[in-house]
PDB file of C-alpha atoms in Angstrom:
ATOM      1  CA  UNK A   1    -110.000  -9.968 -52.970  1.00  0.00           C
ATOM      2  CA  UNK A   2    -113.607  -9.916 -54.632  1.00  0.00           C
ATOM      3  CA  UNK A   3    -116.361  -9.757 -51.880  1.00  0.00           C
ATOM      4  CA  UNK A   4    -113.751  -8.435 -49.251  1.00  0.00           C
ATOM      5  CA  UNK A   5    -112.612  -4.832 -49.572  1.00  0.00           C
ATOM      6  CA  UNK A   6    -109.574  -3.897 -47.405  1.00  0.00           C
ATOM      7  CA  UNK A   7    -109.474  -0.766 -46.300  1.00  0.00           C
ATOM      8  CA  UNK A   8    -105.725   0.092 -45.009  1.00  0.00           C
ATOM      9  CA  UNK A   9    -104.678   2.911 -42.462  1.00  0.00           C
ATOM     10  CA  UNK A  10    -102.138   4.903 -43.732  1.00  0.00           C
ATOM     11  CA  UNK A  11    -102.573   8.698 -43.415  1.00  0.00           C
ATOM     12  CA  UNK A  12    -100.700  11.466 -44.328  1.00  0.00           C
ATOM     13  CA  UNK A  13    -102.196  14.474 -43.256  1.00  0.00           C
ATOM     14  CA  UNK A  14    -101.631  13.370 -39.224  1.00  0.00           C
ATOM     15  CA  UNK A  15     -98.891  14.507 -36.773  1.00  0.00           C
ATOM     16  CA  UNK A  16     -98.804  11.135 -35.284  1.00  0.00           C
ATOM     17  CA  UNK A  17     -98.411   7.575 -36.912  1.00  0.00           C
ATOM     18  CA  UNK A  18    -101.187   6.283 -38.400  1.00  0.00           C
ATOM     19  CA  UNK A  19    -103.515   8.603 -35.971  1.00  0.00           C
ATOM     20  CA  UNK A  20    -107.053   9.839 -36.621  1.00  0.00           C
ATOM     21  CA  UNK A  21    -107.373  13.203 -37.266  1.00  0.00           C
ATOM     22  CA  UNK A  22    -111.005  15.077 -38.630  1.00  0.00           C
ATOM     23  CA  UNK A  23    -109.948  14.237 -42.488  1.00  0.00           C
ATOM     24  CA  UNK A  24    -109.165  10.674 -41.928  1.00  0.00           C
ATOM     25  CA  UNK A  25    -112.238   9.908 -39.909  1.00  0.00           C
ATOM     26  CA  UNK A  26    -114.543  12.055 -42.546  1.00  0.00           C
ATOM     27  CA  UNK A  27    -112.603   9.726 -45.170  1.00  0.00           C
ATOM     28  CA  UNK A  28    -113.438   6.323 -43.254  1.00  0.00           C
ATOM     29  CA  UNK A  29    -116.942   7.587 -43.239  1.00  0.00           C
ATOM     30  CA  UNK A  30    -117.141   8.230 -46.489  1.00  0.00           C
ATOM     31  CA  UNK A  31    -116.035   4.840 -47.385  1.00  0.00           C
ATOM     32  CA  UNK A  32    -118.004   3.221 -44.993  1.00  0.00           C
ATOM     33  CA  UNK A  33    -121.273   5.022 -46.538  1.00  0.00           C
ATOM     34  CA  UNK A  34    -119.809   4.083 -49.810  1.00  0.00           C
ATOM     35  CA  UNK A  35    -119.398   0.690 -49.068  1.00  0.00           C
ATOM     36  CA  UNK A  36    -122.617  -0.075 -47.350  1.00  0.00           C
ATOM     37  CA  UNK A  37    -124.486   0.675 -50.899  1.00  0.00           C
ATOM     38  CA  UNK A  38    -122.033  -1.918 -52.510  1.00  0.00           C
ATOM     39  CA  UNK A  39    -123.856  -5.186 -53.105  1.00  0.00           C
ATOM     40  CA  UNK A  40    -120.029  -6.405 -54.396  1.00  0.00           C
ATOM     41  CA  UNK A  41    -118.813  -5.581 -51.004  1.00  0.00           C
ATOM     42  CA  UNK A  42    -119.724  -8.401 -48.269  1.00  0.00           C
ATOM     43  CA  UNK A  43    -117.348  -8.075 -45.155  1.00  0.00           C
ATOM     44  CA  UNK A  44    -114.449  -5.177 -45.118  1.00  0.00           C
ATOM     45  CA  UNK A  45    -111.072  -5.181 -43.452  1.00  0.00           C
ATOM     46  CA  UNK A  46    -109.327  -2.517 -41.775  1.00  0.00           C
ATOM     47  CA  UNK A  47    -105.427  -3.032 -41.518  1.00  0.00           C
ATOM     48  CA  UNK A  48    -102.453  -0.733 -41.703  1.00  0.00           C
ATOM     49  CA  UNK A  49     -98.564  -0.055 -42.392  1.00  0.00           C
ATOM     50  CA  UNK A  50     -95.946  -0.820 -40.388  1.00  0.00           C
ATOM     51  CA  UNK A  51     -96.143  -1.920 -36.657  1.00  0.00           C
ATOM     52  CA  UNK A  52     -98.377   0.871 -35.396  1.00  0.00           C
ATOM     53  CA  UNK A  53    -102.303  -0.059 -36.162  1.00  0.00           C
ATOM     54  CA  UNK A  54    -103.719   2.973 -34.853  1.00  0.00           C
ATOM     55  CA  UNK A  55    -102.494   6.147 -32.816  1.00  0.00           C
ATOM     56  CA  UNK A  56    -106.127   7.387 -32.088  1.00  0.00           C
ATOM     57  CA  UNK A  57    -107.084  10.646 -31.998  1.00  0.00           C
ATOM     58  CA  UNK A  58    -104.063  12.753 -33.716  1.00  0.00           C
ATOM     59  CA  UNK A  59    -103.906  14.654 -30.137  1.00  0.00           C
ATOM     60  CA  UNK A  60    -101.455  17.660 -31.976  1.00  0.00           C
ATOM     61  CA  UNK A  61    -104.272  18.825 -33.879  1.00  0.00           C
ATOM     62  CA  UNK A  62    -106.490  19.664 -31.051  1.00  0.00           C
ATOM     63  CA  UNK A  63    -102.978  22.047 -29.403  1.00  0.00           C
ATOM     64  CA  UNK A  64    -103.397  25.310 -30.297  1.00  0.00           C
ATOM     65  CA  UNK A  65    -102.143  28.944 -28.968  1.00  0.00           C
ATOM     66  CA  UNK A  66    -105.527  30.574 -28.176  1.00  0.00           C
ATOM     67  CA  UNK A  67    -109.029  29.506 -26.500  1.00  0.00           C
ATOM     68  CA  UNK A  68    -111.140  30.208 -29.810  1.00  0.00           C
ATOM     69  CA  UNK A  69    -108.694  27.954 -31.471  1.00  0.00           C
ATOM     70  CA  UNK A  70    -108.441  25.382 -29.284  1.00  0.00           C
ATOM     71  CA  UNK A  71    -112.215  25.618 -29.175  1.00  0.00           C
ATOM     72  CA  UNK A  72    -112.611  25.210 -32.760  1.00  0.00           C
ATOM     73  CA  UNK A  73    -110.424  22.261 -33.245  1.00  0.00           C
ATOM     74  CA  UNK A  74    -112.623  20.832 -29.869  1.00  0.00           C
ATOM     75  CA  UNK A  75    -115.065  20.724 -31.413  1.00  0.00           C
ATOM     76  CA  UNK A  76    -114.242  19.410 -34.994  1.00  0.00           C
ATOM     77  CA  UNK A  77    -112.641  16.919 -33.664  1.00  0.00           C
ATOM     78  CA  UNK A  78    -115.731  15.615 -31.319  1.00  0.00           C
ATOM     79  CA  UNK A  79    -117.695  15.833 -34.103  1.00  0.00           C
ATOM     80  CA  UNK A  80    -115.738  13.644 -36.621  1.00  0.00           C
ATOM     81  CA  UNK A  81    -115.576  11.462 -34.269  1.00  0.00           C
ATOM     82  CA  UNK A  82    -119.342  11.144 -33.642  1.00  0.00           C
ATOM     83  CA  UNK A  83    -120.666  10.771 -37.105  1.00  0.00           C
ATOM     84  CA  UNK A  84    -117.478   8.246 -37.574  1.00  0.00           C
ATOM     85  CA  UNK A  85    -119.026   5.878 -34.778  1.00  0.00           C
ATOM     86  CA  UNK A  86    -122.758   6.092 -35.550  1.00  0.00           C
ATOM     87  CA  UNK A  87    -121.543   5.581 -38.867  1.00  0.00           C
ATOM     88  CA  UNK A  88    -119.549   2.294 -37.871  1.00  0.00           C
ATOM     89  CA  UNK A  89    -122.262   1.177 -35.154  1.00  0.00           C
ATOM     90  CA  UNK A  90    -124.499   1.246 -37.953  1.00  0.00           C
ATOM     91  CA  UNK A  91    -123.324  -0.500 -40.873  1.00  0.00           C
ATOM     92  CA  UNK A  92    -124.951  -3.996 -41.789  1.00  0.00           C
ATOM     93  CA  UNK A  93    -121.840  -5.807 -42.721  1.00  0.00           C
ATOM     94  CA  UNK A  94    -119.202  -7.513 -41.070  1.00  0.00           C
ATOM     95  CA  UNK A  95    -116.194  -5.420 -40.571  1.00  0.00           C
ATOM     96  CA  UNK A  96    -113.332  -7.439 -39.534  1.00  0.00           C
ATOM     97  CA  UNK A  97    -109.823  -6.129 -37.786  1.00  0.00           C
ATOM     98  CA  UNK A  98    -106.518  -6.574 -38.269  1.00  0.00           C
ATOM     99  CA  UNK A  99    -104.067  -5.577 -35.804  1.00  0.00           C
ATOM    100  CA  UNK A 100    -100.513  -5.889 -36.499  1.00  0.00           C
ATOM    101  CA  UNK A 101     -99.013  -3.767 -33.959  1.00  0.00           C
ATOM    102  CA  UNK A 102     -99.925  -0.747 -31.047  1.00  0.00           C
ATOM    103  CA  UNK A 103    -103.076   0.323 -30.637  1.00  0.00           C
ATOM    104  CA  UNK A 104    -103.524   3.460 -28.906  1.00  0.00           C
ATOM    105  CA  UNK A 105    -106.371   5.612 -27.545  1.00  0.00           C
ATOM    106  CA  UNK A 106    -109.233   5.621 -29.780  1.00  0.00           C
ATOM    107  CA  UNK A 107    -108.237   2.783 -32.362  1.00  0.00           C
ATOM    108  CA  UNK A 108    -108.298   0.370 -28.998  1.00  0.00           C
ATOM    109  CA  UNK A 109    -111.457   1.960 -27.946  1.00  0.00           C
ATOM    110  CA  UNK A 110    -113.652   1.308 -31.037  1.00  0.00           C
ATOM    111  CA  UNK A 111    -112.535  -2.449 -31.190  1.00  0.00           C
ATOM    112  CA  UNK A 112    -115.643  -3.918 -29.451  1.00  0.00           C
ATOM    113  CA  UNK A 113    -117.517  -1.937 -32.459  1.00  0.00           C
ATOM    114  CA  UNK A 114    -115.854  -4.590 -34.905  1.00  0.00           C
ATOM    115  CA  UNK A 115    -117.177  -7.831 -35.336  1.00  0.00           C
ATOM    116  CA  UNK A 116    -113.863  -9.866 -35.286  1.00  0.00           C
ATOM    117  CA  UNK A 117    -110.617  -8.674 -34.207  1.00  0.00           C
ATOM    118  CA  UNK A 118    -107.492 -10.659 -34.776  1.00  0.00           C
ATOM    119  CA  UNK A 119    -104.252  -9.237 -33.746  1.00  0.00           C
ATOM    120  CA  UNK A 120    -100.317 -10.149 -34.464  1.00  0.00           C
ATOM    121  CA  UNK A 121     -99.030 -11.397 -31.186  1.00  0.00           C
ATOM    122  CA  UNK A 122     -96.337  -8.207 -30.584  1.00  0.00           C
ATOM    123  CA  UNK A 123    -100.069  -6.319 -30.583  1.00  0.00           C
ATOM    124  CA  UNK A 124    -100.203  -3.794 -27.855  1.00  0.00           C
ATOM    125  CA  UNK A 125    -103.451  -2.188 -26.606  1.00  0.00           C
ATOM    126  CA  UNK A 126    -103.176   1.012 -24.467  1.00  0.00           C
ATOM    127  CA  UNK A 127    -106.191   3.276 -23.492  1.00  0.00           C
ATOM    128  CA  UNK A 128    -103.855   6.282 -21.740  1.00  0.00           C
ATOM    129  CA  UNK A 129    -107.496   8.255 -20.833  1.00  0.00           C
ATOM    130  CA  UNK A 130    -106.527   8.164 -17.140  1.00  0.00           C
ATOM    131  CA  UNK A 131    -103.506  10.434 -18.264  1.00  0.00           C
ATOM    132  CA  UNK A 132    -105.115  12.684 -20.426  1.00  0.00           C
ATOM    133  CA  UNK A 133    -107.867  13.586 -17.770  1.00  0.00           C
ATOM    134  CA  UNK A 134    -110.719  12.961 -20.760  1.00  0.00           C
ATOM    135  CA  UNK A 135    -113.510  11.173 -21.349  1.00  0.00           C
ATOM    136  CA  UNK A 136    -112.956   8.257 -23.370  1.00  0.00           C
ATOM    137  CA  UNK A 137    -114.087   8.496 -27.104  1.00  0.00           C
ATOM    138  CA  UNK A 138    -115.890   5.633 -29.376  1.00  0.00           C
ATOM    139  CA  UNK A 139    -118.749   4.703 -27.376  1.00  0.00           C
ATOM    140  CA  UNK A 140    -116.869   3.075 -24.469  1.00  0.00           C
ATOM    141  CA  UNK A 141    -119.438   3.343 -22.049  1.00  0.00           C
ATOM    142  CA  UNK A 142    -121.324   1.165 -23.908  1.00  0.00           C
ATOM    143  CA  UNK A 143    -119.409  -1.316 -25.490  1.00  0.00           C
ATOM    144  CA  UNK A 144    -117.011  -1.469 -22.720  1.00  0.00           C
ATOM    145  CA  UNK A 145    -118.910  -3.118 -19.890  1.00  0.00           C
ATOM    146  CA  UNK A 146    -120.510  -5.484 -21.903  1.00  0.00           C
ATOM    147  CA  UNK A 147    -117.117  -6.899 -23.172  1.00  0.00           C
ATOM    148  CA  UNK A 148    -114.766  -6.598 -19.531  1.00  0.00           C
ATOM    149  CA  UNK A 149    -117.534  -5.695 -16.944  1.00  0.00           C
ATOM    150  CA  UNK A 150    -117.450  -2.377 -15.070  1.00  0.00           C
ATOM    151  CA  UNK A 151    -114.710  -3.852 -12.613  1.00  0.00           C
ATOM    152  CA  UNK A 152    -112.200  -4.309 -15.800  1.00  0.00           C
ATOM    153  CA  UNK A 153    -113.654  -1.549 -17.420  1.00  0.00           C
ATOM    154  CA  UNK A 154    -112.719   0.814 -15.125  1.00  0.00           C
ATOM    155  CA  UNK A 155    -108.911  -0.413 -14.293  1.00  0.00           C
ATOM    156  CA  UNK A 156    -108.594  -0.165 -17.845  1.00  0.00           C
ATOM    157  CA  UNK A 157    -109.618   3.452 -18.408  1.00  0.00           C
ATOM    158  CA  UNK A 158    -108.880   4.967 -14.682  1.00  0.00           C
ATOM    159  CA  UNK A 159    -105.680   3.385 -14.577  1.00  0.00           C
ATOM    160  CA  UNK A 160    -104.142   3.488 -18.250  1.00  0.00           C
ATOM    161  CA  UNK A 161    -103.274   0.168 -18.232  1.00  0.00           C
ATOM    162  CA  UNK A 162    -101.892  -1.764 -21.263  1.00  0.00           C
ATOM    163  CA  UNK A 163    -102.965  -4.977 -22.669  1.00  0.00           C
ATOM    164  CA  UNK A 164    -100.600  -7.729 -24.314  1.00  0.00           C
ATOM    165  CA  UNK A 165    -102.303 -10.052 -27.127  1.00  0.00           C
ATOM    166  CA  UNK A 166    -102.803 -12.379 -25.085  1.00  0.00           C
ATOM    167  CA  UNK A 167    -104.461 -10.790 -22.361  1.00  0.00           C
ATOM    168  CA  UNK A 168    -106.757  -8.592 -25.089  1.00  0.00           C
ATOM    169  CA  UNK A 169    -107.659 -12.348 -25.795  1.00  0.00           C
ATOM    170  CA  UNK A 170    -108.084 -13.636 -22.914  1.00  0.00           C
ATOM    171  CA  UNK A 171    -110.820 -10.794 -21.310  1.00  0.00           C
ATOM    172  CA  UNK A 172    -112.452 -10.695 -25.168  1.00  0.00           C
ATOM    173  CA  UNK A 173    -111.110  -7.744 -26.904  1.00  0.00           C
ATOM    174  CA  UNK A 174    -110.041  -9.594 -29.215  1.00  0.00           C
ATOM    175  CA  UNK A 175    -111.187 -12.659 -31.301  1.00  0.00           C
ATOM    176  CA  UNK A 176    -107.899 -14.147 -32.125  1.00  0.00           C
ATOM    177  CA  UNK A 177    -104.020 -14.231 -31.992  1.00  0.00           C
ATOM    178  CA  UNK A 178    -102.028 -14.481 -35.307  1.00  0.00           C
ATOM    179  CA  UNK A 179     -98.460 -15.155 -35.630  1.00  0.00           C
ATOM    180  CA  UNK A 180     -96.836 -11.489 -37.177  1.00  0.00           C
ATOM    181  CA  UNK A 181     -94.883 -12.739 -39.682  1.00  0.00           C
ATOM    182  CA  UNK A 182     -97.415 -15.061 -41.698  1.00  0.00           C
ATOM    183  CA  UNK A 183     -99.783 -12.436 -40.318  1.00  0.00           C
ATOM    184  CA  UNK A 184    -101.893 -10.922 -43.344  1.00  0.00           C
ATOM    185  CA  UNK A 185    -101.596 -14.804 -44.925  1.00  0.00           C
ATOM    186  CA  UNK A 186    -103.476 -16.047 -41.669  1.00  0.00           C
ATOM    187  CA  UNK A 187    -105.820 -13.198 -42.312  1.00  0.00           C
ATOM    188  CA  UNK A 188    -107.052 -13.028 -45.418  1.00  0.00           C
ATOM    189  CA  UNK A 189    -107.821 -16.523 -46.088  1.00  0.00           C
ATOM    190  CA  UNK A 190    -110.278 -16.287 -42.978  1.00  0.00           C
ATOM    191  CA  UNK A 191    -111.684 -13.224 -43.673  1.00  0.00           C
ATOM    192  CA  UNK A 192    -112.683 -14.424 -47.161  1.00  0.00           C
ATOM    193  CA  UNK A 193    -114.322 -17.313 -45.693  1.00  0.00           C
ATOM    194  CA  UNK A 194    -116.386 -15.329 -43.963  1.00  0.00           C
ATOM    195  CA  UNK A 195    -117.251 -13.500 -47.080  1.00  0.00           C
ATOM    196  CA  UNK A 196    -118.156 -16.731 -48.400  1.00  0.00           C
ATOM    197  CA  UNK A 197    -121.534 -16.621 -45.689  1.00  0.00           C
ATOM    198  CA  UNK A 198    -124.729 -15.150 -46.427  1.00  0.00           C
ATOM    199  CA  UNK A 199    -124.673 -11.554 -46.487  1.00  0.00           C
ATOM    200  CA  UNK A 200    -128.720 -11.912 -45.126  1.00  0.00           C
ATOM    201  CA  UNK A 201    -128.432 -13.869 -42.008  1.00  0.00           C
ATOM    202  CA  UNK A 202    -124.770 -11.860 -41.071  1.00  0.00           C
ATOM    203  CA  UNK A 203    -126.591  -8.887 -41.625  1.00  0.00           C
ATOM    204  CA  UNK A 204    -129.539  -9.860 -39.389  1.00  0.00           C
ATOM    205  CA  UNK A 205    -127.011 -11.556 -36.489  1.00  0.00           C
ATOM    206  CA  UNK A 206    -125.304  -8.156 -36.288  1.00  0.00           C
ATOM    207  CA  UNK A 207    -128.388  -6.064 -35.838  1.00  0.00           C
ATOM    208  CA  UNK A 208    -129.860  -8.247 -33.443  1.00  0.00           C
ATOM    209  CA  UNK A 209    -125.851  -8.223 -31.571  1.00  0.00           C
ATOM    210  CA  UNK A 210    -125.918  -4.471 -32.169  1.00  0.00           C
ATOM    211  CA  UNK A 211    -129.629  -3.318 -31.256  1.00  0.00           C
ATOM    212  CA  UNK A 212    -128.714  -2.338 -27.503  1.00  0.00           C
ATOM    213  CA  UNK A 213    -125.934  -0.471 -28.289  1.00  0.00           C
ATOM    214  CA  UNK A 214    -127.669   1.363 -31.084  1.00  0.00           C
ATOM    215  CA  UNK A 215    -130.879   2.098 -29.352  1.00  0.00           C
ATOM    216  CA  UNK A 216    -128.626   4.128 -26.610  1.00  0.00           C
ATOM    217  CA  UNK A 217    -126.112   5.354 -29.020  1.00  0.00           C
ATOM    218  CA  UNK A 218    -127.313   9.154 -30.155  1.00  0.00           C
ATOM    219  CA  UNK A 219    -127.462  10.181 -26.352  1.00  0.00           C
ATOM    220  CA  UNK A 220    -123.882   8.843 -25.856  1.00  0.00           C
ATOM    221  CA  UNK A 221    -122.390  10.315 -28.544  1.00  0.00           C
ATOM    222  CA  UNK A 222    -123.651  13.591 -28.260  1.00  0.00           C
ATOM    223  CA  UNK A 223    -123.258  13.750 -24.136  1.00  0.00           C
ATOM    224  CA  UNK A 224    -119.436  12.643 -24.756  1.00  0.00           C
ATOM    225  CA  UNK A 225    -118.829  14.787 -27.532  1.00  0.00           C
ATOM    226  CA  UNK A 226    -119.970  17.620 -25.238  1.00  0.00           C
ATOM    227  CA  UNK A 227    -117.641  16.241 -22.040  1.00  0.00           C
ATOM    228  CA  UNK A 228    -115.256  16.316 -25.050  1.00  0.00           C
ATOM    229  CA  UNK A 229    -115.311  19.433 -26.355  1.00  0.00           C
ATOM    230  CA  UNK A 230    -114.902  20.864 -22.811  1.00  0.00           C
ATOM    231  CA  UNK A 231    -112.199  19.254 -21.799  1.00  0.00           C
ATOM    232  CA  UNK A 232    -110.039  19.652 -24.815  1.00  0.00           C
ATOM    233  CA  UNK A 233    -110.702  23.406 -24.556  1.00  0.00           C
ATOM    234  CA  UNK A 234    -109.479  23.706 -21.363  1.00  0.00           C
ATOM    235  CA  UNK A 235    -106.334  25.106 -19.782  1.00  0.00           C
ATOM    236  CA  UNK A 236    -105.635  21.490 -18.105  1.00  0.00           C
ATOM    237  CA  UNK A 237    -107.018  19.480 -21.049  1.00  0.00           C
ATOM    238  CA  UNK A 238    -104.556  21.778 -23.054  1.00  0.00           C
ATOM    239  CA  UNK A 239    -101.960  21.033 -20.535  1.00  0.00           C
ATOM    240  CA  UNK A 240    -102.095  16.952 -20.190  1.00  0.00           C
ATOM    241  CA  UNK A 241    -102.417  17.237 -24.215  1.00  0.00           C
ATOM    242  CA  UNK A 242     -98.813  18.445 -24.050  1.00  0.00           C
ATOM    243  CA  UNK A 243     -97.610  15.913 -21.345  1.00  0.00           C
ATOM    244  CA  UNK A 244     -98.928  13.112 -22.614  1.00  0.00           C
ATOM    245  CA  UNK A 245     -97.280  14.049 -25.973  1.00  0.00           C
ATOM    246  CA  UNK A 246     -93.954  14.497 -23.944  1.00  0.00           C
ATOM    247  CA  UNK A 247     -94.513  10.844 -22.040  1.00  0.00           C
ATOM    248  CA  UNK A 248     -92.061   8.534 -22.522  1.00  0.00           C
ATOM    249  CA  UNK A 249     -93.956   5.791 -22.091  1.00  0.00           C
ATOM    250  CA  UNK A 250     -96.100   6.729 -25.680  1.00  0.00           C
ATOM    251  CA  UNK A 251     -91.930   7.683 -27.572  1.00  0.00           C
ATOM    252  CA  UNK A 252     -91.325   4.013 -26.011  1.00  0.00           C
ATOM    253  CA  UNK A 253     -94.155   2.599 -26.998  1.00  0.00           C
ATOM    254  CA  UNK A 254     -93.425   3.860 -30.887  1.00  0.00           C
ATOM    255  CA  UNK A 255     -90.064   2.784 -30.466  1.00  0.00           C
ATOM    256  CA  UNK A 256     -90.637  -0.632 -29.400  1.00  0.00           C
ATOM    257  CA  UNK A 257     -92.340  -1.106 -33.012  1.00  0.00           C
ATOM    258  CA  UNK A 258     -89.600   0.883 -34.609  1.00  0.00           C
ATOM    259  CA  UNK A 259     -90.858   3.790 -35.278  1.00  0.00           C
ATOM    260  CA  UNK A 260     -90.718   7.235 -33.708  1.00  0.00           C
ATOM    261  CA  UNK A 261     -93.110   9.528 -33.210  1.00  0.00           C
ATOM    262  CA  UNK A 262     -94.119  12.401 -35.598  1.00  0.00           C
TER     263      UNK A 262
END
């Protein structure tokens, strides 16, 4: 693909689908520092397997049996996640999305952190953080209300509600609607047009786009990781860890794109 380096989800050390747990996101850091020194490298793409883009946070890593464990995984977790987004907030070239099926939690949350977003149109987008009683990760309080306003934002996250393609497109989540079964052939060709720009002035547009969210971004990230951290530990955090795991609407959900859960 030359100038465009894909980087596909497809983990194998998670409980759930295609889910982010503290290797993955170390890995997509890693790659994303790795990357950013590549003068080769002029937009990347982030796709994955099967109907499921992203899981989010790999929620059966952070359920254990005792309060110094469930402590400890608290706060890996919170952390991975933090150096993951300053690391994404923070790097100079385009990083483009391609969403071919649910997205869940965390990878729906980070979206606004991409520069384009173009999803298949069976794409579903679900932020369940009203259900799990948390905070919501990836900078959300942020990005969010720059993208849907505070009245959307907050029906999105207080209420748990789910998002079709075309309403992700229509209230600017996303940039795009592709049809799923000509979907990466829609993509790529697109994506390596972009490539085809000059790395200077996309890299100067995106830290001009990205300078208010940047300049607020350590504070964020560590006060959420805190809120985080607590809540995860907790006896209720523990507790809607293990409903939300039992929900039927997430087994549904997986179902719907032919796949169970983990």
């Amino acid at each position: 693909m030359g100038p465009v380096t894909q980087i596909i989800l497809n983990p194998v050390s998670t409980s759930l689908k295609n889910a982010l747990n503290v290797l993955v996101l170390k890995e997509l850091r890693d790659i994303l520092l790795s990357l950013r020194r590549d003068i080769r490298c002029k937009v990347v793409l982030l796709t994955s397997v099967d109907r499921i883009f992203c899981q989010g946070v790999d929620l059966p890593y952070l359920v254990r049996s005792t309060p110094e464990g469930c402590r400890k995984a608290a706060v890996e977790m919170a952390e991975a996640i933090k150096y993951f987004i300053w690391t994404l907030v923070h790097f100079p070239k385009p990083i483009v999305a391609g969403i071919n099926g649910s997205c869940i939690g965390l990878g729906a949350a980070m979206l606004p952190l991409f520069d384009l977003i173009y999803a298949s149109d069976t794409a579903v987008f679900f932020m369940p953080y009203g259900k799990l009683g948390q905070v919501p990760e990836g900078a959300i309080s942020l990005s969010f209300p720059v993208v849907f306003g505070n009245s959307l934002t907050c029906s999105l996250l207080y209420g748990s509600k789910k998002l079709t393609a075309t309403e992700a497109q229509s209230c600017g989540l996303i940039t795009g609607i592709l049809w799923p079964d000509q979907f990466m052939e829609e993509l790529i060709p697109m994506v390596q047009a972009l490539a085809g720009h000059a790395s200077q002035g996309m890299a100067s547009t995106k830290a001009l786009l990205r300078h208010q969210v940047r300049s607020n971004l350590a504070v964020t990230l560590e006060n959420e990781s805190l809120l985080l951290v607590d809540h995860w530990s907790s006896s209720e955090g523990q507790h809607l860890i293990r409903q939300y795991l039992r929900d039927e609407d997430l087994v549904e959900l997986n179902w719907k794109n032919g796949k169970r859960r983990c």
